[in-house]
Structures are given as C-alpha cells and as structure tokens.
Coordinates of C-alpha atoms in Angstrom, one line a residue:
X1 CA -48.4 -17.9 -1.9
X2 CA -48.1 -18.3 -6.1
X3 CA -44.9 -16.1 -5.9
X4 CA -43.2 -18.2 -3.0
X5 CA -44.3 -21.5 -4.8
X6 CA -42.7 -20.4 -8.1
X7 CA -39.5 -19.5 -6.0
X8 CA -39.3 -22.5 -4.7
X9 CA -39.6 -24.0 -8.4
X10 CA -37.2 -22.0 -9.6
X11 CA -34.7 -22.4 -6.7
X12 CA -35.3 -26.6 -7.1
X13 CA -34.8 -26.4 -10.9
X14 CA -31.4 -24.4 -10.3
X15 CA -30.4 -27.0 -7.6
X16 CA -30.7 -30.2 -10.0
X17 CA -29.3 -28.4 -13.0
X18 CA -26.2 -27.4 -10.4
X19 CA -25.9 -30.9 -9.2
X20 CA -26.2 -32.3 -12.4
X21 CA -23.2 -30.1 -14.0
X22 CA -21.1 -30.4 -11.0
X23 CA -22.0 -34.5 -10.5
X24 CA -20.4 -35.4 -13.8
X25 CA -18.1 -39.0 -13.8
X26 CA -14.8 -36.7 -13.1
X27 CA -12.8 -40.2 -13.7
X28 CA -13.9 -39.9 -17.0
X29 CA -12.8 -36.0 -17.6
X30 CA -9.5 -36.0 -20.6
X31 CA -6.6 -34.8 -19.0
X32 CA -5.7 -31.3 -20.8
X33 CA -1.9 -30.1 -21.2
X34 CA -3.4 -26.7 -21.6
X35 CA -1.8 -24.3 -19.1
X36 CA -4.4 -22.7 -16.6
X37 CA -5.7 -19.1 -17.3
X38 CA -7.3 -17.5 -14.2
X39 CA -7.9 -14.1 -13.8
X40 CA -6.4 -12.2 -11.0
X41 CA -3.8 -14.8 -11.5
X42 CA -4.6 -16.3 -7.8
X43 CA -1.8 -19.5 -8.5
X44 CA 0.9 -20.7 -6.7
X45 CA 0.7 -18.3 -4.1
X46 CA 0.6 -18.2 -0.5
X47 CA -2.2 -16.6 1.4
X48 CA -3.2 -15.1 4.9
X49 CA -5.4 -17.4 7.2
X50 CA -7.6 -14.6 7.5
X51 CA -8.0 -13.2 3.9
X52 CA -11.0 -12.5 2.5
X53 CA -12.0 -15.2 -0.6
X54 CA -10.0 -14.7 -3.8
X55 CA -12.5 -14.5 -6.1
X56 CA -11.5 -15.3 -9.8
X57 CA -12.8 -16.1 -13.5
X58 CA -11.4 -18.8 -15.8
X59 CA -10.1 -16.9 -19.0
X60 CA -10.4 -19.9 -20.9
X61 CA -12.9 -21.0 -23.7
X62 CA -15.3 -23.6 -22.3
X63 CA -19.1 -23.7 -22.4
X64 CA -19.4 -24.4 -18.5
X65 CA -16.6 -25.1 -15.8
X66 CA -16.5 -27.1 -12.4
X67 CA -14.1 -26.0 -10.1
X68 CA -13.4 -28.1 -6.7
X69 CA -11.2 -26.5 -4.1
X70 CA -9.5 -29.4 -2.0
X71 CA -7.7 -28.6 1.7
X72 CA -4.4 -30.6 2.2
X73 CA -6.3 -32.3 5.3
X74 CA -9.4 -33.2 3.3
X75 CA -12.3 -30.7 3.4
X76 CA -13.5 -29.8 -0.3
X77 CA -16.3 -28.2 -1.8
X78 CA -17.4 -27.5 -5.7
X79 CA -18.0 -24.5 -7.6
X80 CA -20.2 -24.8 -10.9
X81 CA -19.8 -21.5 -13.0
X82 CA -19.8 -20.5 -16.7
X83 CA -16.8 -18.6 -15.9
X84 CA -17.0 -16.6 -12.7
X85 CA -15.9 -18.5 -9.9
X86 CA -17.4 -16.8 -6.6
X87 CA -16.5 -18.5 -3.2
X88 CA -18.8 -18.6 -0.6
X89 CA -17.1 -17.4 2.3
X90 CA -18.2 -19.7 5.0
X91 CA -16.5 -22.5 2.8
X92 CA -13.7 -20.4 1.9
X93 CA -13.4 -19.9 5.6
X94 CA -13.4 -23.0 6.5
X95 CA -10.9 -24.5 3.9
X96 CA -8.5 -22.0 5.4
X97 CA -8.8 -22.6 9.0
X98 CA -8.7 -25.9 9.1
X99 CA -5.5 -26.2 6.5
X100 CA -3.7 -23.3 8.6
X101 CA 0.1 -24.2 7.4
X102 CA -0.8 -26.6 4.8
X103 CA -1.8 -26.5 1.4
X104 CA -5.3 -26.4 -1.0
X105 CA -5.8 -27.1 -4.3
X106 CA -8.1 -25.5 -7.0
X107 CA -8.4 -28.1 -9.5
X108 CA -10.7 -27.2 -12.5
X109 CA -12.6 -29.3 -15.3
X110 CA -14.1 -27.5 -18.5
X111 CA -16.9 -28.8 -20.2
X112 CA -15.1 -28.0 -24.4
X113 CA -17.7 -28.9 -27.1
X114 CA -19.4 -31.9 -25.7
X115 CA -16.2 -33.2 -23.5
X116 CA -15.0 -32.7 -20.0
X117 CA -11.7 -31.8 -20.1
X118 CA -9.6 -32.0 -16.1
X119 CA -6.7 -28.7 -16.3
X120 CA -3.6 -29.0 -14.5
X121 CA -4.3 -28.4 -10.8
X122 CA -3.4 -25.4 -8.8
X123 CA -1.6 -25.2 -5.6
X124 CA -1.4 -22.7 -2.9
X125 CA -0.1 -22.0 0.2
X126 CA -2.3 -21.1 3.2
X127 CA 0.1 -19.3 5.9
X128 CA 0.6 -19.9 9.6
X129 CA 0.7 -16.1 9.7
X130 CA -2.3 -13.7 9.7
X131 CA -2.2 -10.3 8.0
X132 CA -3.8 -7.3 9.7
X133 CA -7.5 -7.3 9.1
X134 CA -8.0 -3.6 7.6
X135 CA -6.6 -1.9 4.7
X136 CA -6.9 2.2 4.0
X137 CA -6.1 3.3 0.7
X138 CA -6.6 6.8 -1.5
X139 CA -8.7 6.0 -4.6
X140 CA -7.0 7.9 -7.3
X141 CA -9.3 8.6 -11.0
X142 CA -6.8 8.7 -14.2
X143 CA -7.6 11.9 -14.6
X144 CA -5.3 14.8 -13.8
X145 CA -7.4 17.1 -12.0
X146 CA -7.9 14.6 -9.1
X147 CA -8.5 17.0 -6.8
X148 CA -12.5 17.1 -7.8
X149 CA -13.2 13.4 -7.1
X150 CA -11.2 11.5 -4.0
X151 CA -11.7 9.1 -1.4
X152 CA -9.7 7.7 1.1
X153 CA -11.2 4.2 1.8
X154 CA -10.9 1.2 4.7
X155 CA -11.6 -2.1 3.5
X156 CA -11.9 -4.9 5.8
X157 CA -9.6 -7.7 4.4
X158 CA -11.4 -10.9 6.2
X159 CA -14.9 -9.6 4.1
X160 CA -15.4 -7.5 1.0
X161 CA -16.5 -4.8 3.6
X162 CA -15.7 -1.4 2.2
X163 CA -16.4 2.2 3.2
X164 CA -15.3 5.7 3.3
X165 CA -13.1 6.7 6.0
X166 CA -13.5 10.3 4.4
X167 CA -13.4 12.5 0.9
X168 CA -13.7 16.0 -0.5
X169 CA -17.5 15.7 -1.8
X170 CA -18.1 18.5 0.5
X171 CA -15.1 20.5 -0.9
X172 CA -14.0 19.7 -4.4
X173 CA -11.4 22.2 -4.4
X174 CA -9.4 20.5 -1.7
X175 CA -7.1 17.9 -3.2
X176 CA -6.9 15.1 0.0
X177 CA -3.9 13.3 1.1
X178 CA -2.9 9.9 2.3
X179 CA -4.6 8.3 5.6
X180 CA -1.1 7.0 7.8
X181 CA -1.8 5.6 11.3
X182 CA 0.7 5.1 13.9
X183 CA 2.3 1.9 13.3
X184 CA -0.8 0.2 12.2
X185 CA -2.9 1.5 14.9
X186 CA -6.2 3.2 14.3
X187 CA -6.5 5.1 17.2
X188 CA -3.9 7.7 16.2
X189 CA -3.8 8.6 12.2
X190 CA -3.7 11.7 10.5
X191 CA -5.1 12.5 7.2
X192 CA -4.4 15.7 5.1
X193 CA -6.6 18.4 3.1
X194 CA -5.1 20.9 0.7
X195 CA -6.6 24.3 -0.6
X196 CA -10.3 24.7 0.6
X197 CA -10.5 23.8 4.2
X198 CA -6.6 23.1 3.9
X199 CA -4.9 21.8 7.5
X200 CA -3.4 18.1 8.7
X201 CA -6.5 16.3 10.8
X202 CA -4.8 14.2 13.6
X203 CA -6.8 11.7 15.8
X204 CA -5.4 11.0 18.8
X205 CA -6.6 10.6 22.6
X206 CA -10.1 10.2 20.8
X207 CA -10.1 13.7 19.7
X208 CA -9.9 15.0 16.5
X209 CA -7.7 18.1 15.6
X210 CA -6.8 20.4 12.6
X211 CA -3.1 21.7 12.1
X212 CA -1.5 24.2 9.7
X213 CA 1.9 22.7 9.8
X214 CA 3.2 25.7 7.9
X215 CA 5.4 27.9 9.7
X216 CA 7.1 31.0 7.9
X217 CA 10.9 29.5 8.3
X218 CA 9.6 26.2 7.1
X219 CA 7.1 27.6 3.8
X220 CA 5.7 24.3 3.1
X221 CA 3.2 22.0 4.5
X222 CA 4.1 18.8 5.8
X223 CA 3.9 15.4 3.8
X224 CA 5.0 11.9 3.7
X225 CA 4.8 11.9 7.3
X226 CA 6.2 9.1 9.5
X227 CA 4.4 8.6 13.5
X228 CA 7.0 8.3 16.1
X229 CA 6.2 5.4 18.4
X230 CA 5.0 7.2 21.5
X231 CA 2.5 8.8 19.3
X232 CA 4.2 12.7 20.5
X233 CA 6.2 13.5 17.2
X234 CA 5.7 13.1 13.4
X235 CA 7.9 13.3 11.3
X236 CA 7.5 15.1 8.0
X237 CA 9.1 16.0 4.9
X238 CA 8.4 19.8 4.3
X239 CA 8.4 20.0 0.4
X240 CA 6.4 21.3 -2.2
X241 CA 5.3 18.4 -4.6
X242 CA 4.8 19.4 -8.5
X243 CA 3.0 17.2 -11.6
X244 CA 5.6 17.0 -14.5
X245 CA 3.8 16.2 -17.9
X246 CA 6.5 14.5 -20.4
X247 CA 6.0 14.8 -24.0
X248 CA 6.8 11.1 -24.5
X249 CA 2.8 9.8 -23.9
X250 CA 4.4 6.4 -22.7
X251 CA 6.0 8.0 -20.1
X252 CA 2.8 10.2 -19.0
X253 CA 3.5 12.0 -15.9
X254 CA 6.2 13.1 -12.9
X255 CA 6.0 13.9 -9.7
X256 CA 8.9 15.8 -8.1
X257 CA 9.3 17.7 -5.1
X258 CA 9.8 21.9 -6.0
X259 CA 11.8 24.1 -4.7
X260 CA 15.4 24.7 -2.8
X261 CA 13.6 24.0 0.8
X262 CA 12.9 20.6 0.9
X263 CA 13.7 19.5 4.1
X264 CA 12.6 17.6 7.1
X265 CA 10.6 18.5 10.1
X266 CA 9.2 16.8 13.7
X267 CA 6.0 17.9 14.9
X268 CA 5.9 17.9 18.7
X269 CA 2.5 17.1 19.3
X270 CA 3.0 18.6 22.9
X271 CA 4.1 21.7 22.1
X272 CA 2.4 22.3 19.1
X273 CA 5.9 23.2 17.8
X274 CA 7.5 22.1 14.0
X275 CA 11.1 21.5 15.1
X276 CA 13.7 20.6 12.7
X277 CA 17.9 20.1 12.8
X278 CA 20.2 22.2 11.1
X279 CA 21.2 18.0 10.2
X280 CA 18.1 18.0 8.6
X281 CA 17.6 21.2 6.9
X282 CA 20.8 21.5 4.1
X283 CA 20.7 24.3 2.2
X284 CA 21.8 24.6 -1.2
X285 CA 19.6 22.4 -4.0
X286 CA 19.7 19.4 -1.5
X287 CA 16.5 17.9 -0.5
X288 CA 15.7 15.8 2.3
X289 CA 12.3 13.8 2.0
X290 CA 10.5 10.4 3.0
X291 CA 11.2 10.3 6.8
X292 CA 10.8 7.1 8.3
X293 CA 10.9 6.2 12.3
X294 CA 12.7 2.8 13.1
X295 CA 10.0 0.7 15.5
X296 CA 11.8 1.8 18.7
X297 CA 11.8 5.2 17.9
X298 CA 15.8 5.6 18.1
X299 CA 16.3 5.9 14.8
X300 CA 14.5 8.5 11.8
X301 CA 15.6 7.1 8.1
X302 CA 15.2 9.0 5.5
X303 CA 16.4 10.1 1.8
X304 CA 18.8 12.7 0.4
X305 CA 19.3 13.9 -2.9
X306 CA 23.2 15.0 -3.6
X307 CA 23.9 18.7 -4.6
X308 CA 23.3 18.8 -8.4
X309 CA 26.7 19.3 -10.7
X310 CA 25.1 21.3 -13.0
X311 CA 21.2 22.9 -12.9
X312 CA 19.3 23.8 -16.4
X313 CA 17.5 27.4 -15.3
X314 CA 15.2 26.6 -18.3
X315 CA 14.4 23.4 -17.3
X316 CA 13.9 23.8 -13.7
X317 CA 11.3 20.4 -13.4
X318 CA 13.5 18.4 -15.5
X319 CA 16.3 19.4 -12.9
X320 CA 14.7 18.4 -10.1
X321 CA 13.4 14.9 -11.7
X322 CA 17.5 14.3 -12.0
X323 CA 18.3 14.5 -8.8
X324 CA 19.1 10.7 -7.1
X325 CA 18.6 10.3 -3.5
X326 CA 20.6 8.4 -0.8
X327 CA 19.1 6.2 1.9
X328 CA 20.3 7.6 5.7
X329 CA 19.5 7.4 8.8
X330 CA 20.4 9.8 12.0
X331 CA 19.7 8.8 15.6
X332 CA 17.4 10.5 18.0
X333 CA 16.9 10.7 21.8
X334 CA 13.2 11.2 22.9
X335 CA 14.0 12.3 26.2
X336 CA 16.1 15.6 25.2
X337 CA 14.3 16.1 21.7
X338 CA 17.8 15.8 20.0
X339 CA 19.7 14.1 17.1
X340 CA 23.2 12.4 16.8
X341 CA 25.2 12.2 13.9
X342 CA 23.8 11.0 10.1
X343 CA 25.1 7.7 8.8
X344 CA 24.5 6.9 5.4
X345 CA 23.4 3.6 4.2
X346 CA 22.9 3.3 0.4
X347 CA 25.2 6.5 -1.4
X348 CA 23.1 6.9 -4.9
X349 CA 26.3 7.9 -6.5
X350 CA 28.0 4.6 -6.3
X351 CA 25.2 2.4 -7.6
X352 CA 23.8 5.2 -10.1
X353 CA 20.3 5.4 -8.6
X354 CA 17.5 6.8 -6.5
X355 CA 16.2 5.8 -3.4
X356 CA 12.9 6.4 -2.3
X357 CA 9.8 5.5 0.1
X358 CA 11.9 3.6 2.8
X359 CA 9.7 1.4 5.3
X360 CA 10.5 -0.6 8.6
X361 CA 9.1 -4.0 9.3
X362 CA 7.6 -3.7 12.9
X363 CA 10.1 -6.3 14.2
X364 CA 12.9 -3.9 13.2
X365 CA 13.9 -6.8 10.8
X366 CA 13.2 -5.6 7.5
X367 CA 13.7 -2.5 5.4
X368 CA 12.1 -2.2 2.3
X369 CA 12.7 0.7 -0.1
X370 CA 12.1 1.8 -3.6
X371 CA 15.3 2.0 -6.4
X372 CA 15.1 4.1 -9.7
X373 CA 17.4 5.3 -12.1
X374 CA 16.6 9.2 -11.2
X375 CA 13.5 10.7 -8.7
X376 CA 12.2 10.9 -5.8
X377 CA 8.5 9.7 -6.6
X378 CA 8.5 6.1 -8.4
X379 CA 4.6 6.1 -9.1
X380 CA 5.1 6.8 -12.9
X381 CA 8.6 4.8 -13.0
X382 CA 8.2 1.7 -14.9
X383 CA 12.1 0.8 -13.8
X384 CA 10.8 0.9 -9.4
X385 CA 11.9 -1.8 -7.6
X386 CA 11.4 -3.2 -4.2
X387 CA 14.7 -3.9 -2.4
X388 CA 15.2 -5.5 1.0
X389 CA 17.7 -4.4 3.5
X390 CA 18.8 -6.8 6.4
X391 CA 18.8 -4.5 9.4
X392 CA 20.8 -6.5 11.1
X393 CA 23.9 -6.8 8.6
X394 CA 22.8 -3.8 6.7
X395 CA 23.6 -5.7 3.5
X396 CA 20.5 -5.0 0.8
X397 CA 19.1 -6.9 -2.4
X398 CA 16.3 -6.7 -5.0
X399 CA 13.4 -8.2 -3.8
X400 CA 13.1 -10.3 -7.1
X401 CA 10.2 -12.6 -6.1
X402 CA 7.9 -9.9 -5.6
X403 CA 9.1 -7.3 -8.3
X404 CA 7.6 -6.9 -12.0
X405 CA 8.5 -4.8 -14.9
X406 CA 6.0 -2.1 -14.1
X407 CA 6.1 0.6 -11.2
X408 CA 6.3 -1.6 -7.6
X409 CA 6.3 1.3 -5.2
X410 CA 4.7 2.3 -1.7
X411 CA 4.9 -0.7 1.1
X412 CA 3.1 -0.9 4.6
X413 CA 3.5 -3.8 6.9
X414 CA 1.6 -5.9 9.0
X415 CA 2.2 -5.7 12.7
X416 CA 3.6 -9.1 12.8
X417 CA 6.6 -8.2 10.2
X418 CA 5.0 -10.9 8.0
X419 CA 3.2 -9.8 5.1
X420 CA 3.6 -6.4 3.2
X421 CA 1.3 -4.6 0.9
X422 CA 2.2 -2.7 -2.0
X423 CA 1.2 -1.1 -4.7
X424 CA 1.9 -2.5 -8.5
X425 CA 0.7 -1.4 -12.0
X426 CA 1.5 -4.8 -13.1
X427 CA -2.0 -5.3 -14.3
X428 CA -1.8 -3.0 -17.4
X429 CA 0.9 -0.3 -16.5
X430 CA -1.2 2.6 -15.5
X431 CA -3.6 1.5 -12.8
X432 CA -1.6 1.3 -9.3
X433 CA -3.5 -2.4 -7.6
X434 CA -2.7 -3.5 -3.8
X435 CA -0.7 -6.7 -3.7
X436 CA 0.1 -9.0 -0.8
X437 CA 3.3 -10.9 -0.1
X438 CA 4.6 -12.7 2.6
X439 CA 8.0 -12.7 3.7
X440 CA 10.1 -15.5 5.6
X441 CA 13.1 -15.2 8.1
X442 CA 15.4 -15.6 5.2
X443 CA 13.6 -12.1 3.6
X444 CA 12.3 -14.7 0.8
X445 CA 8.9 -13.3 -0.6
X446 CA 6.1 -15.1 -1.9
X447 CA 4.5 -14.5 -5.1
X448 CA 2.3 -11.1 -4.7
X449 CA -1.0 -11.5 -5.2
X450 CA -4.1 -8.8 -5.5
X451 CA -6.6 -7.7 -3.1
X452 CA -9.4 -9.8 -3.8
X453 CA -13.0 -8.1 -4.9
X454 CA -16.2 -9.9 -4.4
X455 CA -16.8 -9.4 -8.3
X456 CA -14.0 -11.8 -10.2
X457 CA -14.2 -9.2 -13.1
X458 CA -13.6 -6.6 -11.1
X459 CA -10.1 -5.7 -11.9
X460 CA -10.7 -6.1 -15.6
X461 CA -12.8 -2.9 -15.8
X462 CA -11.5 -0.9 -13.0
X463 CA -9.3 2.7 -13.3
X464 CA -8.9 4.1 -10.1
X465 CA -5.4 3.7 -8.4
X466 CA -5.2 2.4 -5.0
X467 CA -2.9 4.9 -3.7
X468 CA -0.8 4.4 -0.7
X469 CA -2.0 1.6 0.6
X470 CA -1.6 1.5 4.9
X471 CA -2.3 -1.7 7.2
X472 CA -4.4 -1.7 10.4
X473 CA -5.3 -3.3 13.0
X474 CA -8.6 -1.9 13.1
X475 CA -11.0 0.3 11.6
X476 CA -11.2 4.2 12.1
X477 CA -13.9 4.7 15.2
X478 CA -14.3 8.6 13.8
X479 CA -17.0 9.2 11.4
X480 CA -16.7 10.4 8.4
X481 CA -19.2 13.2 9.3
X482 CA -17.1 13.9 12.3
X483 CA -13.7 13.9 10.3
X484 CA -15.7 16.5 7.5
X485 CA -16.6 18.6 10.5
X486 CA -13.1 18.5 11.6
X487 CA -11.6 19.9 8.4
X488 CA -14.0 22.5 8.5
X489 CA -13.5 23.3 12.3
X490 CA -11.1 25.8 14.0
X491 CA -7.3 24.9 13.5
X492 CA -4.4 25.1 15.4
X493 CA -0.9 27.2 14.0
X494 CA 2.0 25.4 14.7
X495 CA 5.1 27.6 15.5
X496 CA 8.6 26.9 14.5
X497 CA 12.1 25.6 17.1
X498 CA 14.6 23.8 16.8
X499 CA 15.8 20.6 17.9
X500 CA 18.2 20.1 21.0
X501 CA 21.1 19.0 18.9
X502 CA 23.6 19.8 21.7
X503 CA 22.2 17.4 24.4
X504 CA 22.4 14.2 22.4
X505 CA 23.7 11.5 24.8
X506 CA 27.0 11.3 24.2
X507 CA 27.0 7.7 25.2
X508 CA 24.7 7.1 22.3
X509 CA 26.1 6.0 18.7

C-alpha cells in the first residue's frame, strides 16, 4: 500500500510539473529566425497513413522544449521533452488518420535561458497512399568478417515491432544472404546460406525446402534472385561475388562479381531444373547479373557488362571493378519455357557508366535502377544514383529529389507502386539506413525520409547496415526455429537444361 501511495505521488507530481511546462502563455513565446534542427531530419516530408511514429530529438541548445503537433483538420496534442521527442502512438495514430491527404504541423517552442522562444513551424505531408506494413532487411556489422554475426530481420512498419525472421547463431561459419519474397508476398520467399549448412531455403505451398542451385555447367550458386509471378521460376544471376579492399581508406571496400562465368539462370521450381539461354550465358569476359521479372512475367530485365578492351592479368579485381554494365531486357513465354530476342535499353558506352540493381514498380510503371561511373555493386560507390525510367516511353532521368551525395542503392516497392524503400549512407557515409519516398504519376519523389526507431537517438549511435531492404505485405508465418531446421535438413540437387529458345511465339515481340 506505501509503494502504490508513493507512485501515485510521484506520478501526480510528474503530471503538474508536465502541465505546467507545456501550459506556458505560447502568445507570449519570441519568435526565433533560427532554422529548426531535428534529428532524423523528419521535415517537409510526406509520410504513409500507416507509418509507425517518427520519433525525433531537437539538436538545438534549450533547457526544456514543447512541441505541439497540429492536423490540418484540427486535432493536436503536446509533447514536453528536454530533447527527446517520443510520440505516443495512439495520438500519432490518430493525427494521421483523420488528416489522410492533408497536412500536420510540428511546431516547437524552446525554453533558452529564462525565455520561450516559438521556431519556425514544420510541415508535412500525410499521404492518401499506404505503404506495405512489413519491412525485411539483413543487418550488416562494419566489420569484414560478417559472416560470424548476421540477421535477417522483419519489422513491422505500423509499430516498432521487430524480430528475427532468421540468422547464423547456430552456424557462424555460414555467411547468410538476403530475404526476397515474391512480389511482396510472404508466403513464397527464399533466403540463402553459404558454407556451413550452405543451400537456397524456399517457402512456398507452406513448406519449406533447401536447394543446392549449383550445377557443374553452371559452377556458381545463385544470387540476386528475382521471383517470377506465378511463383514456378526464379531467376538468378549465377556469379561468384569477391570483397576488393582499396588502399585509398576513403574509398574502403568493393564488391565485384569473379570470374569469366557470370551469367544468368531460371530455376524451374517444377522440375527442380537450373535452365539458362545460350542469350543469357555469353562467353568471353561478359557478365550477365541482376535479373529482374517485369510484374506480368513477360519480360526478365537485367544487366550486361561489355567485353573488356584490354584486361590487366595482374590486376584481375581491378579488371573486373572496370567493367560498366548495360540495362536489357529479353522477353519470355511461360507456356513453352522460352526467350525472344534481347533489346537493350541503356548502352553504358554511350553515357560512360554502369547500371546496376534494376527494380519494377508493381503497376509496371516505374523502373528504378542504380548509375555509377564503373561496377556492378554500388554499396561502397559514393557517386550511386537512383534513376527513374518511364516504362511506358522508355525515356529515363536522375531521380534528383530522392538522391544524396552518398551511396543511394538497393530499391523495393510497395505493392501499390507508391512508395519505395531504399537504402542510403546519407547519414554519415558508411552506415547503409532504409529511407521512404513516395512517388507521384508524374515519377516526382518526395523527400526520403528514415525508418523511424522508437528511440529518437537511435540512429546517432547505430553501425549496422540495413542491407537490402524488401517490402511485404505480411510477416513470414515460418519460425525461425523451423527455417534453422530447414537449413540443416536434407536438400535437394538441382540439375542443369536449357531453355526452349526455339518455340518462342513468333507472334510475340
């Protein structure tokens, strides 16, 4: 009874000192010309209906701070904080659904010696359009042998709801790959382990299975893999990928893809058969990577480097980091299992640089994809951009609203072609973040913002990269005890074929 009574005291003297603080004449508060330092910079952006509360500290001096957030149709509420502003989310929830399509406001005063200073306000956006709910990422340490510590997470973006969809805590020799549903569905998604228990883990039909998508003629496992629509195929790129260390500290690290045989492959899911085109598998030093289906399954983008001019036998990595890739695409008849004739799209000789990571908005819109000076991995490449090709007219441009002058690299889309996620290392250079934009029928983005953390000074102390960041529409119903006894469970050899190059419908372009 004393230790609920002195609660209660404690709770009531918290109450009046908060109602004091954030009671204060505001008619009174100085107007300040100071520009407005928030930190993740959470202004003038537009956000999701459904996004989880963008919690934030004022990186300002001030001895106490008052925040009000204010909907365009009048619902407000008051924050008062020494400098971490955390929004409870039934309020945040309510600001946004009842402004859906308008606007809100974050106006803040600062309490600056023994004055009450009122900053400029802030204004944001709060979309018609809802982004998919889940997010799966890799968390990626900065150190090089990442192999010993990896997680492949799902957040839920409505929440601050976070888990493990799997690691390698049970094996930490096995470096783990990227989590990629089927065009944001989490029913189908695969997930890959190297060395160790080694093999590609595919749920589908509610079962999960373990492939060695190595085949003799092929040498490589599969990666950067790309679902076909109907779930059968996926599409992979069958390379080798290598770490380059540069000598140059500010330049840090490589990745480029080893070997003559990079090429690409389609798993027939079926079959249990890794077919690839004679189209699709050039010989020579050309390489053939980042596959990527088109959302009615007709069409398979991809990248292509051109064969070299000259190759340094001494410096064999420095070669391959030369190499600049063109964007293609070839068509591709389910019914037969056969492709048409390649068209390119973006020739990386004529505009002296690289494509890489190509993605398809689900509407069949919107192409986004990656340009550097020379690679085919942008995650180290200060110079990656995000580019926007119109589908419809085929004509391309840099996506300048959502670009910065660090690495902007892998994209995913929401199911409703609205919003993309991508990751940036904006923040400081080195750490890779998730950042949301929305994206009109003109293909104008909004300013990106960050995944919001429950902690505001989250982001300030954090190293791990968010690594290929994939939308979903829902979470992953496996376990991650179930996925760990996949990986170590029996596993199916693929064999090799070929696709049925000869029966492509001749009535198809």
């Amino acid at each position: 009874m004393k230790k609920f009574a002195l609660s209660f005291l404690i709770l009531s003297l918290v109450s009046i000192w908060f109602v004091g603080c954030s009671n204060f004449d505001k008619s009174q508060a100085v107007l300040s010309s100071e520009s407005v330092a928030i930190f993740p910079d959470y202004t003038d952006i537009t956000v999701p209906p459904n996004m989880a509360p963008l919690n934030f500290f004022v990186d300002m001096d001030g001895k106490r701070f008052v925040v009000d957030f204010i909907g365009e149709n009048g619902y407000t509420f008051s924050i008062s904080t020494k400098q971490d502003v955390m929004i409870p989310i039934e309020k945040w929830q309510t600001l946004l659904s009842e402004n859906i399509g308008k606007s809100y406001q974050v106006q803040i005063y600062r309490k600056l010696g023994g004055t009450w200073e009122k900053l400029p306000v802030i204004t944001n956006q709060i979309s018609k359009d809802s982004v998919d709910p889940w997010l799966t990422y890799r968390l990626v340490p900065p150190e090089y042998d990442i192999w010993h510590d990896l997680h492949i997470q799902q957040r839920h973006l409505e929440s601050f709801e976070v888990s493990d969809l799997t690691n390698n805590l049970f094996n930490r020799e096995s470096c783990l790959n990227c989590h990629t549903p089927n065009q944001g569905n989490p029913d189908e998604f695969l997930v890959h382990f190297r060395a160790g228990f080694s093999g590609t883990i595919i749920y589908k039909d509610g079962e999960l299975r373990r492939y060695n998508t190595r085949t003799v003629e092929l040498e490589h496992h599969g990666v950067y893999p790309s679902w076909h629509p109907s779930g059968r195929f996926i599409a992979f790129a069958i390379v080798k990928p290598a770490l380059y260390f540069h000598s140059d500290v500010s330049l840090r690290s490589d990745v480029f893809d080893d070997g003559d045989n990079a090429n690409l492959g389609l798993l027939d899911l079926e079959t249990n058969r890794m077919l690839t085109s004679p189209k699709l598998n050039t010989p020579g030093k050309i390489q053939e990577t980042y596959p990527c289906w088109s959302p009615d399954g007709k069409w398979l983008y991809f990248c292509r480097s051109h064969e070299p001019e000259t190759w340094d036998t001494l410096f064999v990595a420095d070669s391959y980091l030369k190499l600049q890739f063109d964007l293609l695409r070839i068509p591709f008849d389910e019914n037969t299992i056969a492709f048409g004739d390649i068209e390119t799209l973006i020739d990386a000789q004529k505009i002296g640089k690289s494509v890489s990571v190509p993605k398809i908005s689900p509407d069949g819109r919107w192409l986004l994809f990656v340009l550097t000076h020379q690679g085919s991995n942008p995650t180290w490449r200060s110079d990656a951009d995000l580019y926007l090709m119109d589908l419809q007219t085929l004509e391309w441009k840099p996506l300048t609203e959502a670009n910065s002058n660090k690495a902007d690299t892998y994209v995913s889309w929401s199911q409703n072609s609205k919003w993309f996620v991508f990751s940036s290392k904006r923040n400081d250079g080195f750490v890779a973040l998730s950042h949301f934009s929305h994206i009109d029928e003109n293909g104008q983005a909004s300013k990106p913002f960050v995944l919001p953390q429950k902690d505001p000074k989250f982001y300030k102390s954090w190293l791990k990269s968010f690594n290929v960041p994939e939308l979903a529409t829902g979470k992953v119903k496996p376990s991650l005890a179930e996925i760990e006894e996949a990986v170590q469970g029996p596993i199916i050899d693929v064999e090799f074929g070929w696709t049925n190059d000869a029966n492509f419908p001749k009535n198809r372009k």
